[in-house]
PDB file of C-alpha atoms in Angstrom:
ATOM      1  CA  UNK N   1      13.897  16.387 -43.404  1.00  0.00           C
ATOM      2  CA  UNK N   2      12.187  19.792 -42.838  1.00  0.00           C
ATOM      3  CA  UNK N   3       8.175  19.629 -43.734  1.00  0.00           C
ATOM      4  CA  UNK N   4       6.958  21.296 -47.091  1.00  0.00           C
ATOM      5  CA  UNK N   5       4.912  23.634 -46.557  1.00  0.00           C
ATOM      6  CA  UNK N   6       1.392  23.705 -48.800  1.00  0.00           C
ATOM      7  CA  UNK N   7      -1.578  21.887 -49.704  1.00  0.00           C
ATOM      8  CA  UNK N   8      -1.995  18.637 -48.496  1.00  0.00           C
ATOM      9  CA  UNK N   9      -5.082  16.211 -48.582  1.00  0.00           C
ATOM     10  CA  UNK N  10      -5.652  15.288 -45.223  1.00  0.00           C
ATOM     11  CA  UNK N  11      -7.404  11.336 -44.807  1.00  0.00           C
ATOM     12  CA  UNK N  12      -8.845   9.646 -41.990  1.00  0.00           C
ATOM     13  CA  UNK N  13     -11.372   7.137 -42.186  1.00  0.00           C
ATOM     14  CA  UNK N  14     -14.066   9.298 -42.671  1.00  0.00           C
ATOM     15  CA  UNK N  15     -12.636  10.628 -45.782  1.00  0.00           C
ATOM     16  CA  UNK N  16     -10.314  13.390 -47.672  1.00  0.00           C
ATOM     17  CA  UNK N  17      -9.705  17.105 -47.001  1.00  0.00           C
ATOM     18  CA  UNK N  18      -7.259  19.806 -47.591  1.00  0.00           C
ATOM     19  CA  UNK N  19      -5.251  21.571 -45.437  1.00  0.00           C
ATOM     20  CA  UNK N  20      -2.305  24.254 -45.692  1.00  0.00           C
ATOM     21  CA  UNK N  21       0.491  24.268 -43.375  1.00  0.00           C
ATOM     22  CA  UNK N  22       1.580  27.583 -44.039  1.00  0.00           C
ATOM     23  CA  UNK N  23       5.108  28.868 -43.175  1.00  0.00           C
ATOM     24  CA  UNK N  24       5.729  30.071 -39.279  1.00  0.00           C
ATOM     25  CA  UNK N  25       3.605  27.158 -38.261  1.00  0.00           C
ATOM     26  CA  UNK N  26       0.234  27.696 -38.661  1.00  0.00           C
ATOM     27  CA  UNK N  27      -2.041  25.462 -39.950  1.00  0.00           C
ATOM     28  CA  UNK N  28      -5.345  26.088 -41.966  1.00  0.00           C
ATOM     29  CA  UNK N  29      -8.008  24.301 -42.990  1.00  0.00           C
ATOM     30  CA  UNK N  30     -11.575  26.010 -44.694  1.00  0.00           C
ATOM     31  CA  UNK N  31     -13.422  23.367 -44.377  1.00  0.00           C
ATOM     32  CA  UNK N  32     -13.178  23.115 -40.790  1.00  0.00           C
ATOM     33  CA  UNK N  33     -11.619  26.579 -39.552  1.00  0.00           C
ATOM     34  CA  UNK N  34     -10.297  26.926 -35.922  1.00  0.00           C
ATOM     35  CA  UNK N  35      -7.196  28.499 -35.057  1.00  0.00           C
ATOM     36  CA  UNK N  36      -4.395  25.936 -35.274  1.00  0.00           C
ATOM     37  CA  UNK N  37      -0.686  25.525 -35.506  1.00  0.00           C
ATOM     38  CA  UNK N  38       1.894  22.794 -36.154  1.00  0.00           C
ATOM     39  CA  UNK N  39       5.260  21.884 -35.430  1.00  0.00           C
ATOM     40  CA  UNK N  40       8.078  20.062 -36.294  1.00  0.00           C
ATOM     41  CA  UNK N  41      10.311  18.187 -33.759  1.00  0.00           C
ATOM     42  CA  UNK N  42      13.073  15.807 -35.911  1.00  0.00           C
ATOM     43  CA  UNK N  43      11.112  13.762 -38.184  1.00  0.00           C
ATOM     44  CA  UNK N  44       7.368  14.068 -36.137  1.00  0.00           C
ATOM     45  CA  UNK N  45       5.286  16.974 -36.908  1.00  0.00           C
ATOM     46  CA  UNK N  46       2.860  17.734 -34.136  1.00  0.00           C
ATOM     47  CA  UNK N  47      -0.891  19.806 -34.931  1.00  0.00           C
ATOM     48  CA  UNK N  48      -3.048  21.299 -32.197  1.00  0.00           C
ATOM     49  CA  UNK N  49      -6.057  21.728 -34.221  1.00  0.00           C
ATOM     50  CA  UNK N  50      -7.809  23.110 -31.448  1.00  0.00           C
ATOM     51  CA  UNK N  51     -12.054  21.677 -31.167  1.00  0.00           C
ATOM     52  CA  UNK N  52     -10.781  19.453 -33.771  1.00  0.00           C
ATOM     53  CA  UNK N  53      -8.150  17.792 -32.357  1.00  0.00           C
ATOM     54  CA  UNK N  54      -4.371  17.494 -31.311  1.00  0.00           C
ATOM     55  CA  UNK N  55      -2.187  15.113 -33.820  1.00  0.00           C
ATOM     56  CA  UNK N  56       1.170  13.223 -34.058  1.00  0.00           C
ATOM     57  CA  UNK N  57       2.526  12.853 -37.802  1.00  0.00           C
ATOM     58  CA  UNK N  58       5.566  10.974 -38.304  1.00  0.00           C
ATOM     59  CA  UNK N  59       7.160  12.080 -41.853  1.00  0.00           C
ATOM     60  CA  UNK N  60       7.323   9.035 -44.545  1.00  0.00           C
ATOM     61  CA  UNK N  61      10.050   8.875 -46.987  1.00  0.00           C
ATOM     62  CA  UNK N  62       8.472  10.244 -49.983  1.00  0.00           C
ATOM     63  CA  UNK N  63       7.183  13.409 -47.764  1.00  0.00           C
ATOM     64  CA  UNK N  64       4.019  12.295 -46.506  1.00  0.00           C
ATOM     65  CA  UNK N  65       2.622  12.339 -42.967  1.00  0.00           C
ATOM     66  CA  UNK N  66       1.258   9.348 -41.327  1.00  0.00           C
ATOM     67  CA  UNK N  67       0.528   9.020 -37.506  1.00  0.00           C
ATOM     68  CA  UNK N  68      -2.950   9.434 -35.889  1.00  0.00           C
ATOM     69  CA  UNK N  69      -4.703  11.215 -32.795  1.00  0.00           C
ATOM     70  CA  UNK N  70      -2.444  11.795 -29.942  1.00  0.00           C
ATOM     71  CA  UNK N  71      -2.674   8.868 -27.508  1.00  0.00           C
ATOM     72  CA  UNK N  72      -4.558   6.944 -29.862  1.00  0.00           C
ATOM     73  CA  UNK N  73      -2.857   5.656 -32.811  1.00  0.00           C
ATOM     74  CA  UNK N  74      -5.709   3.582 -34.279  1.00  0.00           C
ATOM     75  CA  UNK N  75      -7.310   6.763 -34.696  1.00  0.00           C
ATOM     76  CA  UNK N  76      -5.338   7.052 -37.918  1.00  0.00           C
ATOM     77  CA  UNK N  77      -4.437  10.147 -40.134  1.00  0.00           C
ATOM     78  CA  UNK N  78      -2.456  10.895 -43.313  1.00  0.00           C
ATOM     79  CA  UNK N  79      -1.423  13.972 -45.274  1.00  0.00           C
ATOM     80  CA  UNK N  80      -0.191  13.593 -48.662  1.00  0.00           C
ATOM     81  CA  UNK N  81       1.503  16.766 -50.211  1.00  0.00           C
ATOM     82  CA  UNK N  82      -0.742  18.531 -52.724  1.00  0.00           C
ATOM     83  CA  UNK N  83       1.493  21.492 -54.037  1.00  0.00           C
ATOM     84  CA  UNK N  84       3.437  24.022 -53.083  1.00  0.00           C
ATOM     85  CA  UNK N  85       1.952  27.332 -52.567  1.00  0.00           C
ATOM     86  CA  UNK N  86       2.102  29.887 -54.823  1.00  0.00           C
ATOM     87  CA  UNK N  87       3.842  33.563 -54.231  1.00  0.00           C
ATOM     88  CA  UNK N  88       0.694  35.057 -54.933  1.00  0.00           C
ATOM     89  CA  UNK N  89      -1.188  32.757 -52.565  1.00  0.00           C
ATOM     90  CA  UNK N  90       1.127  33.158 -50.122  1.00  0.00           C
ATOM     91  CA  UNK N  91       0.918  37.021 -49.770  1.00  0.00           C
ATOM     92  CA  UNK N  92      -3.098  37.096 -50.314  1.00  0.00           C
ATOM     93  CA  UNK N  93      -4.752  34.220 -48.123  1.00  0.00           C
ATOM     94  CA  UNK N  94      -4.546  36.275 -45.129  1.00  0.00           C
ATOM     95  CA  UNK N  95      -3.515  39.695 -45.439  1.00  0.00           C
ATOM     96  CA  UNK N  96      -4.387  43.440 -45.017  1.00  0.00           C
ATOM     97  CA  UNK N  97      -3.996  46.271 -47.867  1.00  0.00           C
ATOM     98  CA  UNK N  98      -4.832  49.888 -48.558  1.00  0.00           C
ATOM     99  CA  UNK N  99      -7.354  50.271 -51.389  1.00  0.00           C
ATOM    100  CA  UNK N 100      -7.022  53.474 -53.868  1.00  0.00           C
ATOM    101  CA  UNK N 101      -9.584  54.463 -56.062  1.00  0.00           C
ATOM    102  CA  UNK N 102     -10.098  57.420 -57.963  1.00  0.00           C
ATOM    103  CA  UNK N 103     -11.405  60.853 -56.338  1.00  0.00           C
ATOM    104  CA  UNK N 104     -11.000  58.988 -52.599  1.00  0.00           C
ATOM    105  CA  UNK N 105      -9.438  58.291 -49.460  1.00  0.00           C
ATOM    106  CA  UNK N 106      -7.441  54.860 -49.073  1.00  0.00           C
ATOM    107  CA  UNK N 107      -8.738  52.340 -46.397  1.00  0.00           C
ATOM    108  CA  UNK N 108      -7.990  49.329 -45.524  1.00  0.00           C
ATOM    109  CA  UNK N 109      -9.348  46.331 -46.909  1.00  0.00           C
ATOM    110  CA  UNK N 110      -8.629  42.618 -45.717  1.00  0.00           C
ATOM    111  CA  UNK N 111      -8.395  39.332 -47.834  1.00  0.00           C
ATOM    112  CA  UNK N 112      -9.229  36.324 -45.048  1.00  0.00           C
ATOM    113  CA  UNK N 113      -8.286  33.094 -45.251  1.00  0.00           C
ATOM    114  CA  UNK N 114     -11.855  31.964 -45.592  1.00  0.00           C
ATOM    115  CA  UNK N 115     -12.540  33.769 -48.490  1.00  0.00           C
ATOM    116  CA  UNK N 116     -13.969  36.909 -46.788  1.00  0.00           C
ATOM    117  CA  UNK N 117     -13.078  39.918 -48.067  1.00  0.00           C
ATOM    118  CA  UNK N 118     -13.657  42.658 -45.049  1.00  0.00           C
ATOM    119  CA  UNK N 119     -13.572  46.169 -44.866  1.00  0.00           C
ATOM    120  CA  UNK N 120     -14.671  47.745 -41.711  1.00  0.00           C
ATOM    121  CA  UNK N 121     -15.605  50.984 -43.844  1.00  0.00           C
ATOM    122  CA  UNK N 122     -18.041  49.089 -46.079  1.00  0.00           C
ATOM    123  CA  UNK N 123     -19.656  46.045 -44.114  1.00  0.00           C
ATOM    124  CA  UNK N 124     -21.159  43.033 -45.136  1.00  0.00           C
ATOM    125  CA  UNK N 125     -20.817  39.858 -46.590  1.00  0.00           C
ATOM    126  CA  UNK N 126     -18.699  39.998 -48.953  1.00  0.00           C
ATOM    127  CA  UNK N 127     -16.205  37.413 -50.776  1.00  0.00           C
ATOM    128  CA  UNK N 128     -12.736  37.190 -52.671  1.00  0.00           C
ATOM    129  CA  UNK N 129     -11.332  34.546 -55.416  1.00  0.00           C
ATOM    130  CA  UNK N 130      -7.977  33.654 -56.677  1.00  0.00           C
ATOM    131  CA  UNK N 131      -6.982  32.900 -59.828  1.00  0.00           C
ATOM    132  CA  UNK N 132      -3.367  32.337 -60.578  1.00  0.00           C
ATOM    133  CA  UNK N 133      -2.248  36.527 -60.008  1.00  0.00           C
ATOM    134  CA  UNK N 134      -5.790  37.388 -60.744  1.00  0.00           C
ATOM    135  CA  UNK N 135      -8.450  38.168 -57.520  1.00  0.00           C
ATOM    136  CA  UNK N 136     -12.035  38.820 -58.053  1.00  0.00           C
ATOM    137  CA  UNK N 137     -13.947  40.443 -54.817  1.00  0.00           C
ATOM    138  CA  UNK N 138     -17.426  40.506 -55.232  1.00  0.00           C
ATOM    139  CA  UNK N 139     -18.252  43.284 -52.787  1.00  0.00           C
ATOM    140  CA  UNK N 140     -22.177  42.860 -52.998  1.00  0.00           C
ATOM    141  CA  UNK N 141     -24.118  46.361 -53.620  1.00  0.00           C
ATOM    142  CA  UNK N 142     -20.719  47.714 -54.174  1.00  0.00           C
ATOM    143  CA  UNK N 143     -19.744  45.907 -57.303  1.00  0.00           C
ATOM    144  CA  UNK N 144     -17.412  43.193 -58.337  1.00  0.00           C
ATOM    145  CA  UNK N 145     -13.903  44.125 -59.273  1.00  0.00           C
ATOM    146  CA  UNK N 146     -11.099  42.296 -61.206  1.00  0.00           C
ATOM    147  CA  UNK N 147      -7.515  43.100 -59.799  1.00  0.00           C
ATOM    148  CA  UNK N 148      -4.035  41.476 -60.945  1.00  0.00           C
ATOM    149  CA  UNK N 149      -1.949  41.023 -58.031  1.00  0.00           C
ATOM    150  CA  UNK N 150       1.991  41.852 -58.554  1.00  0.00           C
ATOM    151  CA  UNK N 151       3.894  39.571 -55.301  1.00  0.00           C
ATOM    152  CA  UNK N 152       6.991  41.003 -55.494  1.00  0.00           C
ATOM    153  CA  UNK N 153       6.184  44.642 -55.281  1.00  0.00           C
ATOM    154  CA  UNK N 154       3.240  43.776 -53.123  1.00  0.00           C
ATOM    155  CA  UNK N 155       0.849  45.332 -54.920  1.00  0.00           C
ATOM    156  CA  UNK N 156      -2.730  44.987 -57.039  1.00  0.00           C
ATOM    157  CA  UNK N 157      -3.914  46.786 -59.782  1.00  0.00           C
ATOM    158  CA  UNK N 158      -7.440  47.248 -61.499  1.00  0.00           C
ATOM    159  CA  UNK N 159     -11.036  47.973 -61.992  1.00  0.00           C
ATOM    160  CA  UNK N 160     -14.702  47.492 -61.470  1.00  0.00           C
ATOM    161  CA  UNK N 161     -15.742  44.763 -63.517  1.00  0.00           C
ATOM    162  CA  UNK N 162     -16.698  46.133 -67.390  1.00  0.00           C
ATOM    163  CA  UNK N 163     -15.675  49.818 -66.125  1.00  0.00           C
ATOM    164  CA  UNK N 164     -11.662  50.013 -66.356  1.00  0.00           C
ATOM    165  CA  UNK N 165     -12.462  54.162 -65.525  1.00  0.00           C
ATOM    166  CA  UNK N 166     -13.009  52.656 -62.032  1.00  0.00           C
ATOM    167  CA  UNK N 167     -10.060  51.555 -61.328  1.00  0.00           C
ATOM    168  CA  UNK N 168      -8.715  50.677 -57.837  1.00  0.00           C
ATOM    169  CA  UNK N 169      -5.304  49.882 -56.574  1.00  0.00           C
ATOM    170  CA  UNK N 170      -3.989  47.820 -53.585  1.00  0.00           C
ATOM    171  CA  UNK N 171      -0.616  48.524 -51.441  1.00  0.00           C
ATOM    172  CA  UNK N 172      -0.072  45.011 -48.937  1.00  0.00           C
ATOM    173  CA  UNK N 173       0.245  46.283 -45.456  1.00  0.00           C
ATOM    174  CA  UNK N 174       0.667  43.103 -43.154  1.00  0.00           C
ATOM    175  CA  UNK N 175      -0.380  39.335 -42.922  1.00  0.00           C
ATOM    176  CA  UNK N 176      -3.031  38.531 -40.874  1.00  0.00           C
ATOM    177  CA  UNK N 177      -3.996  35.231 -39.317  1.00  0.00           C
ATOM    178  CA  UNK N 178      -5.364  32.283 -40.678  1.00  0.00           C
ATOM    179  CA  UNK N 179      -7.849  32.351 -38.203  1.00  0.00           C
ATOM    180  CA  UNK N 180     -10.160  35.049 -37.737  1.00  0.00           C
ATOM    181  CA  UNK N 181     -13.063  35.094 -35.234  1.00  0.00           C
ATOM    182  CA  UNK N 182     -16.123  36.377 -36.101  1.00  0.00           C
ATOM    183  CA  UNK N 183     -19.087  36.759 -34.052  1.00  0.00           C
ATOM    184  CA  UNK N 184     -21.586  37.478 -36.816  1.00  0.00           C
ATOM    185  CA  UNK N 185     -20.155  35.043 -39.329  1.00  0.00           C
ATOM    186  CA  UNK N 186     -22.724  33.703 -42.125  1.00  0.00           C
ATOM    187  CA  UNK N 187     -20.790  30.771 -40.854  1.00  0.00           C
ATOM    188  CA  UNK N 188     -19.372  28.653 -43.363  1.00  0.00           C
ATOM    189  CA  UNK N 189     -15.848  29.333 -45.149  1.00  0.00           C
ATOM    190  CA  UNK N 190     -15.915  29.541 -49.176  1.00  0.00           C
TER     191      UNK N 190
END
């Protein structure tokens, strides 16, 4: 039985979480971020969460994972499938696009995993929001804008919020990883 990948809620005795494993085997988690991967060997599905950890999951009948820390079992862990993701989801979390806008030059914008949205042109602290196939970026001083994303041609479409003249347009260029260091962070994901 090959692993689902999506959102799962991820227990130990300290509590609940979620975490994605996300297709090609990488693993992601916002609440604690750290560049992580899993894999699948028969019916055991191994994560090396980095700081946070290294993990043996054995897969349960009805699809969830139960094991613990490796080389200490009592150190339990569970993760109990969520949902699947969706295409939209999929192509956004992690991902780099050309932005068009009226009277300009395209650059390159980037949708993190964390919730960052990054632009090396424009700077700053600045955040993205999915909502089914609609993403709102609030871009600080340079406004907030409403886009409807479009998976299978890979593209987005819209506007400054309340100004539809201002529109802006999005053309996927590559995935990025789940993981991104940054050395300025405000440190927290969102």
């Amino acid at each position: 039985m090959a692993l689902q990948p999506g959102v799962y809620n991820f227990q130990w005795s300290g509590g609940v979480f979620e975490v994605e494993f996300r297709k090609g085997g990488t693993f992601w988690c916002r609440k604690f971020a750290n560049d992580a991967k899993w894999e699948q060997q028969d019916a055991v599905v191994r994560v090396d969460w980095g700081k946070y950890g290294k993990y043996e999951l054995a897969m349960q009948p009805d699809g969830s994972l139960s094991g613990g820390v490796l080389g200490k079992p009592e150190d339990w862990r569970k993760a109990v499938f969520v949902r699947a993701f969706t295409p939209t989801e999929e192509l956004l979390s992690g991902s780099a696009w050309m932005l068009h806008y009226e009277n300009g030059v395209p650059f390159r914008v980037e949708f993190h995993a964390d919730g960052h949205f990054h632009s090396a042109d424009y700077a700053g602290h600045h955040l993205w929001k999915l909502d089914g196939n609609k993403v709102a970026v609030d871009w600080g001083k340079y406004g907030q804008y409403d886009l409807e994303v479009d998976p299978n041609s890979r593209q987005a479409a819209g506007s400054l919020r309340g100004n539809p003249a201002s529109w802006r347009k999005l053309q996927y260029v590559e995935p990025l990883p789940a993981y991104i260091f940054k050395a300025n962070s405000c440190g927290h994901s969102h």
